[in-house]
Amino acid sequence: MKKMNWKNCLTFGTIAALSLSLLAGCGASQSSGTQQPASENEVAGTVLLSVNPEIEVEYDNGGQVLEIEGLNEDGKTVVAGFEDYKGKDCRTVVNELIKEIYASGYFTNTVDGHTKNIVLKMEEGSAYPDDDFLEEVAEGVREAVNTCGIASETMTVREDDLDDAGLIGLDKAKELVLSQLGLNAASFNNHEYELDDGVYEFEFLADGVEYEYEVDARTGKILEADFDGNDDWDDRDQWDDWDELGDRDDTDDNQDDVDDRDDVDDQDDNDDDHDDAAND
């Protein structure tokens, strides 16, 4: 009986040890999977950074940067010398990119005297590593703006600001242009926007001043700007007047040429008549 009990104890002990070993193995496997999920190195989303340089920043599920790409010539110039960004969090990388853009002189050109705003746009289909992800990235931009002493606003464009085609919606585009001008409100002319060229052409009135602005519906950048009272606006009207005057001058010159030819023809006819009379 005693031998039987010992055998039973050994059997149960062996089973218990085996169970604990299996449980420990499963726990280690789960822990390992939590620390480094298989999808961590896959692209979870893309943030588009626009000043004049346009730069896409791809990140993984943890918000760590996988790749950056310049989309226009200025963007390519900035990222050409930008290294050691892989594996850094998106906030840090975007902060460093703004400093690089500033050092390269891209904030020198203004929009009607206003420093260019910075637009951060979540590309369609991008996942958010956490609820505050875009705002955290924007804070990184604002830190760089303060460090460099740039008078720029940081504007964010979320997925719910986009239309069905992935372009920035009308209301958000108006918000971007008013922010660029430092305006709180304006009266916009009604237009139908088909956006075949991806550009909004706004005409609006604010504080008694007429404005005409173009906004890129993909990036949120201000493409062209003008307002009544601006030298460019006045020069444009002047040039229109000059063109009309030039057209009238050309008409007058052409008429003078016709008159001159008529005078020559009349003189030739007179000479012929005189010759005929002499022969008679």
CSV table of C-alpha atoms in Angstrom, one decimal:
chain,number,residue,atom,x,y,z
A,1,MET,CA,0.0,0.0,0.0
A,2,LYS,CA,2.8,2.3,0.9
A,3,LYS,CA,4.6,1.5,-2.4
A,4,MET,CA,1.5,2.3,-4.3
A,5,ASN,CA,1.2,5.7,-2.6
A,6,TRP,CA,4.8,6.6,-3.5
A,7,LYS,CA,4.2,5.6,-7.1
A,8,ASN,CA,1.1,7.7,-7.2
A,9,CYS,CA,3.0,10.7,-5.8
A,10,LEU,CA,5.7,10.3,-8.3
A,11,THR,CA,3.2,10.1,-11.2
A,12,PHE,CA,1.3,13.1,-10.0
A,13,GLY,CA,4.6,15.0,-9.4
A,14,THR,CA,5.8,14.2,-12.9
A,15,ILE,CA,2.5,15.4,-14.4
A,16,ALA,CA,2.5,18.6,-12.4
A,17,ALA,CA,6.1,19.3,-13.4
A,18,LEU,CA,5.2,18.7,-17.0
A,19,SER,CA,2.2,21.0,-16.8
A,20,LEU,CA,4.2,23.8,-15.2
A,21,SER,CA,6.9,23.5,-17.9
A,22,LEU,CA,4.3,23.7,-20.6
A,23,LEU,CA,2.7,26.7,-19.0
A,24,ALA,CA,6.0,28.4,-18.6
A,25,GLY,CA,6.8,27.8,-22.2
A,26,CYS,CA,3.5,29.3,-23.3
A,27,GLY,CA,4.0,32.3,-21.1
A,28,ALA,CA,7.5,32.9,-22.5
A,29,SER,CA,6.1,32.7,-26.0
A,30,GLN,CA,3.3,35.1,-25.3
A,31,SER,CA,5.7,37.5,-23.6
A,32,SER,CA,8.1,37.4,-26.5
A,33,GLY,CA,5.2,38.0,-28.9
A,34,THR,CA,4.0,41.1,-26.9
A,35,GLN,CA,7.5,42.6,-26.9
A,36,GLN,CA,8.0,42.3,-30.7
A,37,PRO,CA,4.8,41.6,-32.6
A,38,ALA,CA,5.2,40.3,-36.1
A,39,SER,CA,3.5,43.4,-37.6
A,40,GLU,CA,5.8,46.0,-35.8
A,41,ASN,CA,8.0,46.4,-38.8
A,42,GLU,CA,5.1,46.8,-41.3
A,43,VAL,CA,3.8,50.2,-42.4
A,44,ALA,CA,0.8,51.2,-40.3
A,45,GLY,CA,0.3,54.7,-41.7
A,46,THR,CA,1.8,57.8,-43.3
A,47,VAL,CA,2.0,61.4,-42.2
A,48,LEU,CA,2.4,64.1,-44.9
A,49,LEU,CA,4.4,67.1,-43.8
A,50,SER,CA,4.0,70.2,-46.0
A,51,VAL,CA,5.7,73.6,-45.8
A,52,ASN,CA,7.0,74.0,-49.3
A,53,PRO,CA,9.0,70.8,-49.0
A,54,GLU,CA,6.5,67.9,-49.1
A,55,ILE,CA,7.7,64.9,-47.1
A,56,GLU,CA,6.0,61.6,-46.3
A,57,VAL,CA,6.9,59.9,-43.0
A,58,GLU,CA,5.9,56.2,-42.8
A,59,TYR,CA,5.6,54.6,-39.4
A,60,ASP,CA,4.8,51.2,-37.8
A,61,ASN,CA,2.2,50.2,-35.2
A,62,GLY,CA,4.4,51.6,-32.4
A,63,GLY,CA,4.7,55.0,-34.1
A,64,GLN,CA,8.4,54.3,-35.0
A,65,VAL,CA,9.6,55.7,-38.3
A,66,LEU,CA,10.3,53.2,-41.1
A,67,GLU,CA,10.9,55.5,-44.1
A,68,ILE,CA,10.8,59.1,-45.2
A,69,GLU,CA,10.4,60.3,-48.8
A,70,GLY,CA,10.5,63.7,-50.4
A,71,LEU,CA,7.6,64.2,-52.8
A,72,ASN,CA,8.6,67.4,-54.5
A,73,GLU,CA,12.1,68.8,-55.4
A,74,ASP,CA,12.3,70.7,-52.2
A,75,GLY,CA,11.3,67.7,-50.2
A,76,LYS,CA,13.9,65.5,-51.9
A,77,THR,CA,16.6,68.1,-51.2
A,78,VAL,CA,15.8,68.1,-47.5
A,79,VAL,CA,15.7,64.3,-47.0
A,80,ALA,CA,18.8,63.8,-49.1
A,81,GLY,CA,21.1,64.7,-46.2
A,82,PHE,CA,18.7,63.5,-43.5
A,83,GLU,CA,19.9,60.3,-41.8
A,84,ASP,CA,19.6,58.1,-38.7
A,85,TYR,CA,15.8,58.5,-38.5
A,86,LYS,CA,14.8,54.8,-38.7
A,87,GLY,CA,13.4,53.4,-35.4
A,88,LYS,CA,12.9,56.9,-33.9
A,89,ASP,CA,9.5,57.9,-32.8
A,90,CYS,CA,7.5,60.0,-35.4
A,91,ARG,CA,7.4,63.1,-33.1
A,92,THR,CA,11.2,63.3,-32.9
A,93,VAL,CA,11.7,62.8,-36.6
A,94,VAL,CA,9.2,65.4,-37.6
A,95,ASN,CA,10.7,67.8,-35.1
A,96,GLU,CA,14.1,67.3,-36.6
A,97,LEU,CA,12.7,67.7,-40.2
A,98,ILE,CA,11.3,71.1,-39.3
A,99,LYS,CA,14.6,72.2,-38.0
A,100,GLU,CA,16.3,71.0,-41.2
A,101,ILE,CA,13.7,72.8,-43.4
A,102,TYR,CA,14.3,76.0,-41.4
A,103,ALA,CA,18.0,75.7,-41.7
A,104,SER,CA,17.6,75.3,-45.5
A,105,GLY,CA,15.8,78.6,-45.7
A,106,TYR,CA,12.4,77.4,-46.7
A,107,PHE,CA,10.6,79.7,-44.3
A,108,THR,CA,12.1,82.8,-45.8
A,109,ASN,CA,9.4,83.1,-48.5
A,110,THR,CA,6.1,84.3,-47.0
A,111,VAL,CA,2.5,84.3,-48.1
A,112,ASP,CA,1.4,87.9,-48.4
A,113,GLY,CA,3.8,88.8,-45.5
A,114,HIS,CA,2.7,85.8,-43.3
A,115,THR,CA,5.2,83.0,-42.5
A,116,LYS,CA,4.1,79.8,-44.1
A,117,ASN,CA,2.1,77.5,-41.9
A,118,ILE,CA,3.0,73.9,-41.4
A,119,VAL,CA,0.4,71.2,-42.4
A,120,LEU,CA,0.4,67.7,-40.9
A,121,LYS,CA,-2.0,65.4,-42.8
A,122,MET,CA,-2.8,61.8,-42.0
A,123,GLU,CA,-3.0,60.0,-45.3
A,124,GLU,CA,-6.1,58.0,-46.0
A,125,GLY,CA,-6.1,54.5,-44.5
A,126,SER,CA,-3.5,55.3,-41.9
A,127,ALA,CA,-3.8,53.6,-38.4
A,128,TYR,CA,-3.3,55.6,-35.2
A,129,PRO,CA,-0.8,53.9,-32.8
A,130,ASP,CA,-2.8,55.7,-30.0
A,131,ASP,CA,-5.6,58.3,-29.8
A,132,ASP,CA,-3.2,61.2,-29.2
A,133,PHE,CA,-0.7,60.2,-32.0
A,134,LEU,CA,-1.3,63.1,-34.4
A,135,GLU,CA,-1.4,65.7,-31.6
A,136,GLU,CA,1.8,64.3,-30.2
A,137,VAL,CA,3.5,64.7,-33.6
A,138,ALA,CA,2.1,68.2,-33.9
A,139,GLU,CA,3.6,69.0,-30.5
A,140,GLY,CA,7.0,67.9,-31.8
A,141,VAL,CA,6.5,70.4,-34.7
A,142,ARG,CA,5.5,73.2,-32.3
A,143,GLU,CA,8.6,72.5,-30.2
A,144,ALA,CA,10.8,73.0,-33.3
A,145,VAL,CA,8.9,76.1,-34.3
A,146,ASN,CA,9.6,77.6,-30.8
A,147,THR,CA,13.3,76.6,-30.9
A,148,CYS,CA,13.8,78.2,-34.3
A,149,GLY,CA,11.7,81.2,-33.6
A,150,ILE,CA,9.4,80.7,-36.6
A,151,ALA,CA,6.0,82.5,-36.7
A,152,SER,CA,4.1,79.5,-38.1
A,153,GLU,CA,1.0,77.8,-37.0
A,154,THR,CA,0.9,74.0,-37.0
A,155,MET,CA,-2.3,72.7,-38.7
A,156,THR,CA,-3.5,69.1,-38.6
A,157,VAL,CA,-5.6,67.3,-41.1
A,158,ARG,CA,-7.2,64.1,-39.9
A,159,GLU,CA,-9.0,61.4,-41.9
A,160,ASP,CA,-12.4,62.7,-41.1
A,161,ASP,CA,-11.3,66.0,-42.8
A,162,LEU,CA,-10.9,64.2,-46.1
A,163,ASP,CA,-13.5,63.6,-48.8
A,164,ASP,CA,-14.2,60.3,-50.5
A,165,ALA,CA,-11.3,60.8,-52.9
A,166,GLY,CA,-8.8,61.3,-50.0
A,167,LEU,CA,-8.5,65.1,-50.7
A,168,ILE,CA,-8.9,67.8,-48.1
A,169,GLY,CA,-12.6,68.7,-47.7
A,170,LEU,CA,-13.9,72.2,-48.5
A,171,ASP,CA,-14.5,73.3,-44.9
A,172,LYS,CA,-11.0,72.2,-43.8
A,173,ALA,CA,-9.5,73.9,-46.8
A,174,LYS,CA,-11.2,77.2,-45.8
A,175,GLU,CA,-9.9,76.8,-42.3
A,176,LEU,CA,-6.4,76.3,-43.6
A,177,VAL,CA,-6.5,79.5,-45.8
A,178,LEU,CA,-8.0,81.6,-43.0
A,179,SER,CA,-5.4,80.4,-40.5
A,180,GLN,CA,-2.6,81.3,-43.0
A,181,LEU,CA,-4.0,84.9,-43.1
A,182,GLY,CA,-4.6,85.1,-39.4
A,183,LEU,CA,-8.3,85.5,-40.0
A,184,ASN,CA,-11.2,84.1,-37.9
A,185,ALA,CA,-14.0,84.5,-40.4
A,186,ALA,CA,-14.7,85.5,-44.0
A,187,SER,CA,-17.6,85.6,-46.5
A,188,PHE,CA,-16.8,83.1,-49.3
A,189,ASN,CA,-18.2,83.3,-52.8
A,190,ASN,CA,-20.2,80.2,-53.7
A,191,HIS,CA,-18.5,78.0,-56.2
A,192,GLU,CA,-18.8,74.4,-57.4
A,193,TYR,CA,-15.5,72.6,-56.9
A,194,GLU,CA,-15.0,69.6,-59.0
A,195,LEU,CA,-11.2,69.5,-58.2
A,196,ASP,CA,-10.1,67.9,-61.4
A,197,ASP,CA,-6.8,69.7,-60.9
A,198,GLY,CA,-6.8,69.1,-57.1
A,199,VAL,CA,-6.9,72.9,-56.4
A,200,TYR,CA,-9.5,75.0,-54.6
A,201,GLU,CA,-9.8,78.6,-56.0
A,202,PHE,CA,-11.3,80.7,-53.2
A,203,GLU,CA,-12.7,84.2,-53.5
A,204,PHE,CA,-13.8,85.8,-50.2
A,205,LEU,CA,-14.3,89.0,-48.3
A,206,ALA,CA,-12.9,89.6,-44.9
A,207,ASP,CA,-12.8,93.0,-43.0
A,208,GLY,CA,-13.8,94.8,-46.2
A,209,VAL,CA,-10.9,93.3,-48.2
A,210,GLU,CA,-11.3,91.1,-51.2
A,211,TYR,CA,-9.0,88.0,-51.4
A,212,GLU,CA,-8.2,85.4,-54.0
A,213,TYR,CA,-6.4,82.3,-52.9
A,214,GLU,CA,-5.6,78.8,-54.3
A,215,VAL,CA,-5.2,75.9,-51.9
A,216,ASP,CA,-3.8,72.4,-52.8
A,217,ALA,CA,-6.5,70.0,-51.8
A,218,ARG,CA,-3.9,67.2,-51.4
A,219,THR,CA,-1.4,68.9,-49.2
A,220,GLY,CA,-3.2,71.9,-47.8
A,221,LYS,CA,-0.5,74.3,-49.0
A,222,ILE,CA,-1.3,77.8,-50.3
A,223,LEU,CA,-0.4,77.9,-53.9
A,224,GLU,CA,-1.3,81.4,-55.0
A,225,ALA,CA,-2.5,84.4,-53.0
A,226,ASP,CA,-3.6,87.9,-53.8
A,227,PHE,CA,-5.8,90.6,-52.2
A,228,ASP,CA,-7.2,94.0,-53.1
A,229,GLY,CA,-4.8,96.7,-52.0
A,230,ASN,CA,-1.7,94.5,-52.5
A,231,ASP,CA,0.9,95.9,-54.8
A,232,ASP,CA,0.7,92.7,-57.0
A,233,TRP,CA,-3.1,93.1,-57.2
A,234,ASP,CA,-2.7,96.8,-58.3
A,235,ASP,CA,0.1,96.0,-60.7
A,236,ARG,CA,-2.0,93.3,-62.3
A,237,ASP,CA,-4.8,95.8,-62.9
A,238,GLN,CA,-2.3,98.3,-64.2
A,239,TRP,CA,-0.8,95.7,-66.6
A,240,ASP,CA,-4.4,95.0,-67.8
A,241,ASP,CA,-4.8,98.7,-68.5
A,242,TRP,CA,-1.4,98.8,-70.3
A,243,ASP,CA,-2.3,95.8,-72.4
A,244,GLU,CA,-5.5,97.5,-73.5
A,245,LEU,CA,-3.6,100.7,-74.2
A,246,GLY,CA,-1.0,98.7,-76.1
A,247,ASP,CA,-3.8,97.1,-78.2
A,248,ARG,CA,-5.1,100.6,-79.0
A,249,ASP,CA,-1.6,101.8,-79.9
A,250,ASP,CA,-1.1,98.8,-82.2
A,251,THR,CA,-4.5,99.7,-83.8
A,252,ASP,CA,-3.4,103.3,-84.3
A,253,ASP,CA,-0.1,102.2,-85.7
A,254,ASN,CA,-1.8,99.9,-88.1
A,255,GLN,CA,-4.2,102.7,-89.2
A,256,ASP,CA,-1.2,105.0,-89.7
A,257,ASP,CA,0.4,102.4,-92.0
A,258,VAL,CA,-2.8,102.2,-94.0
A,259,ASP,CA,-3.0,106.0,-94.3
A,260,ASP,CA,0.6,106.1,-95.4
A,261,ARG,CA,0.0,103.5,-98.0
A,262,ASP,CA,-3.1,105.4,-99.2
A,263,ASP,CA,-1.0,108.6,-99.5
A,264,VAL,CA,1.6,106.8,-101.6
A,265,ASP,CA,-1.1,105.3,-103.9
A,266,ASP,CA,-2.7,108.8,-104.3
A,267,GLN,CA,0.6,110.3,-105.2
A,268,ASP,CA,1.3,107.5,-107.7
A,269,ASP,CA,-2.1,108.2,-109.4
A,270,ASN,CA,-1.4,111.9,-109.6
A,271,ASP,CA,2.1,111.2,-111.2
A,272,ASP,CA,0.5,108.9,-113.8
A,273,ASP,CA,-2.2,111.6,-114.6
A,274,HIS,CA,0.6,114.2,-115.0
A,275,ASP,CA,2.6,111.9,-117.3
A,276,ASP,CA,-0.5,111.3,-119.5
A,277,ALA,CA,-1.2,115.0,-119.9
A,278,ALA,CA,2.4,115.7,-120.9
A,279,ASN,CA,2.3,113.0,-123.6
A,280,ASP,CA,-0.9,114.5,-125.0
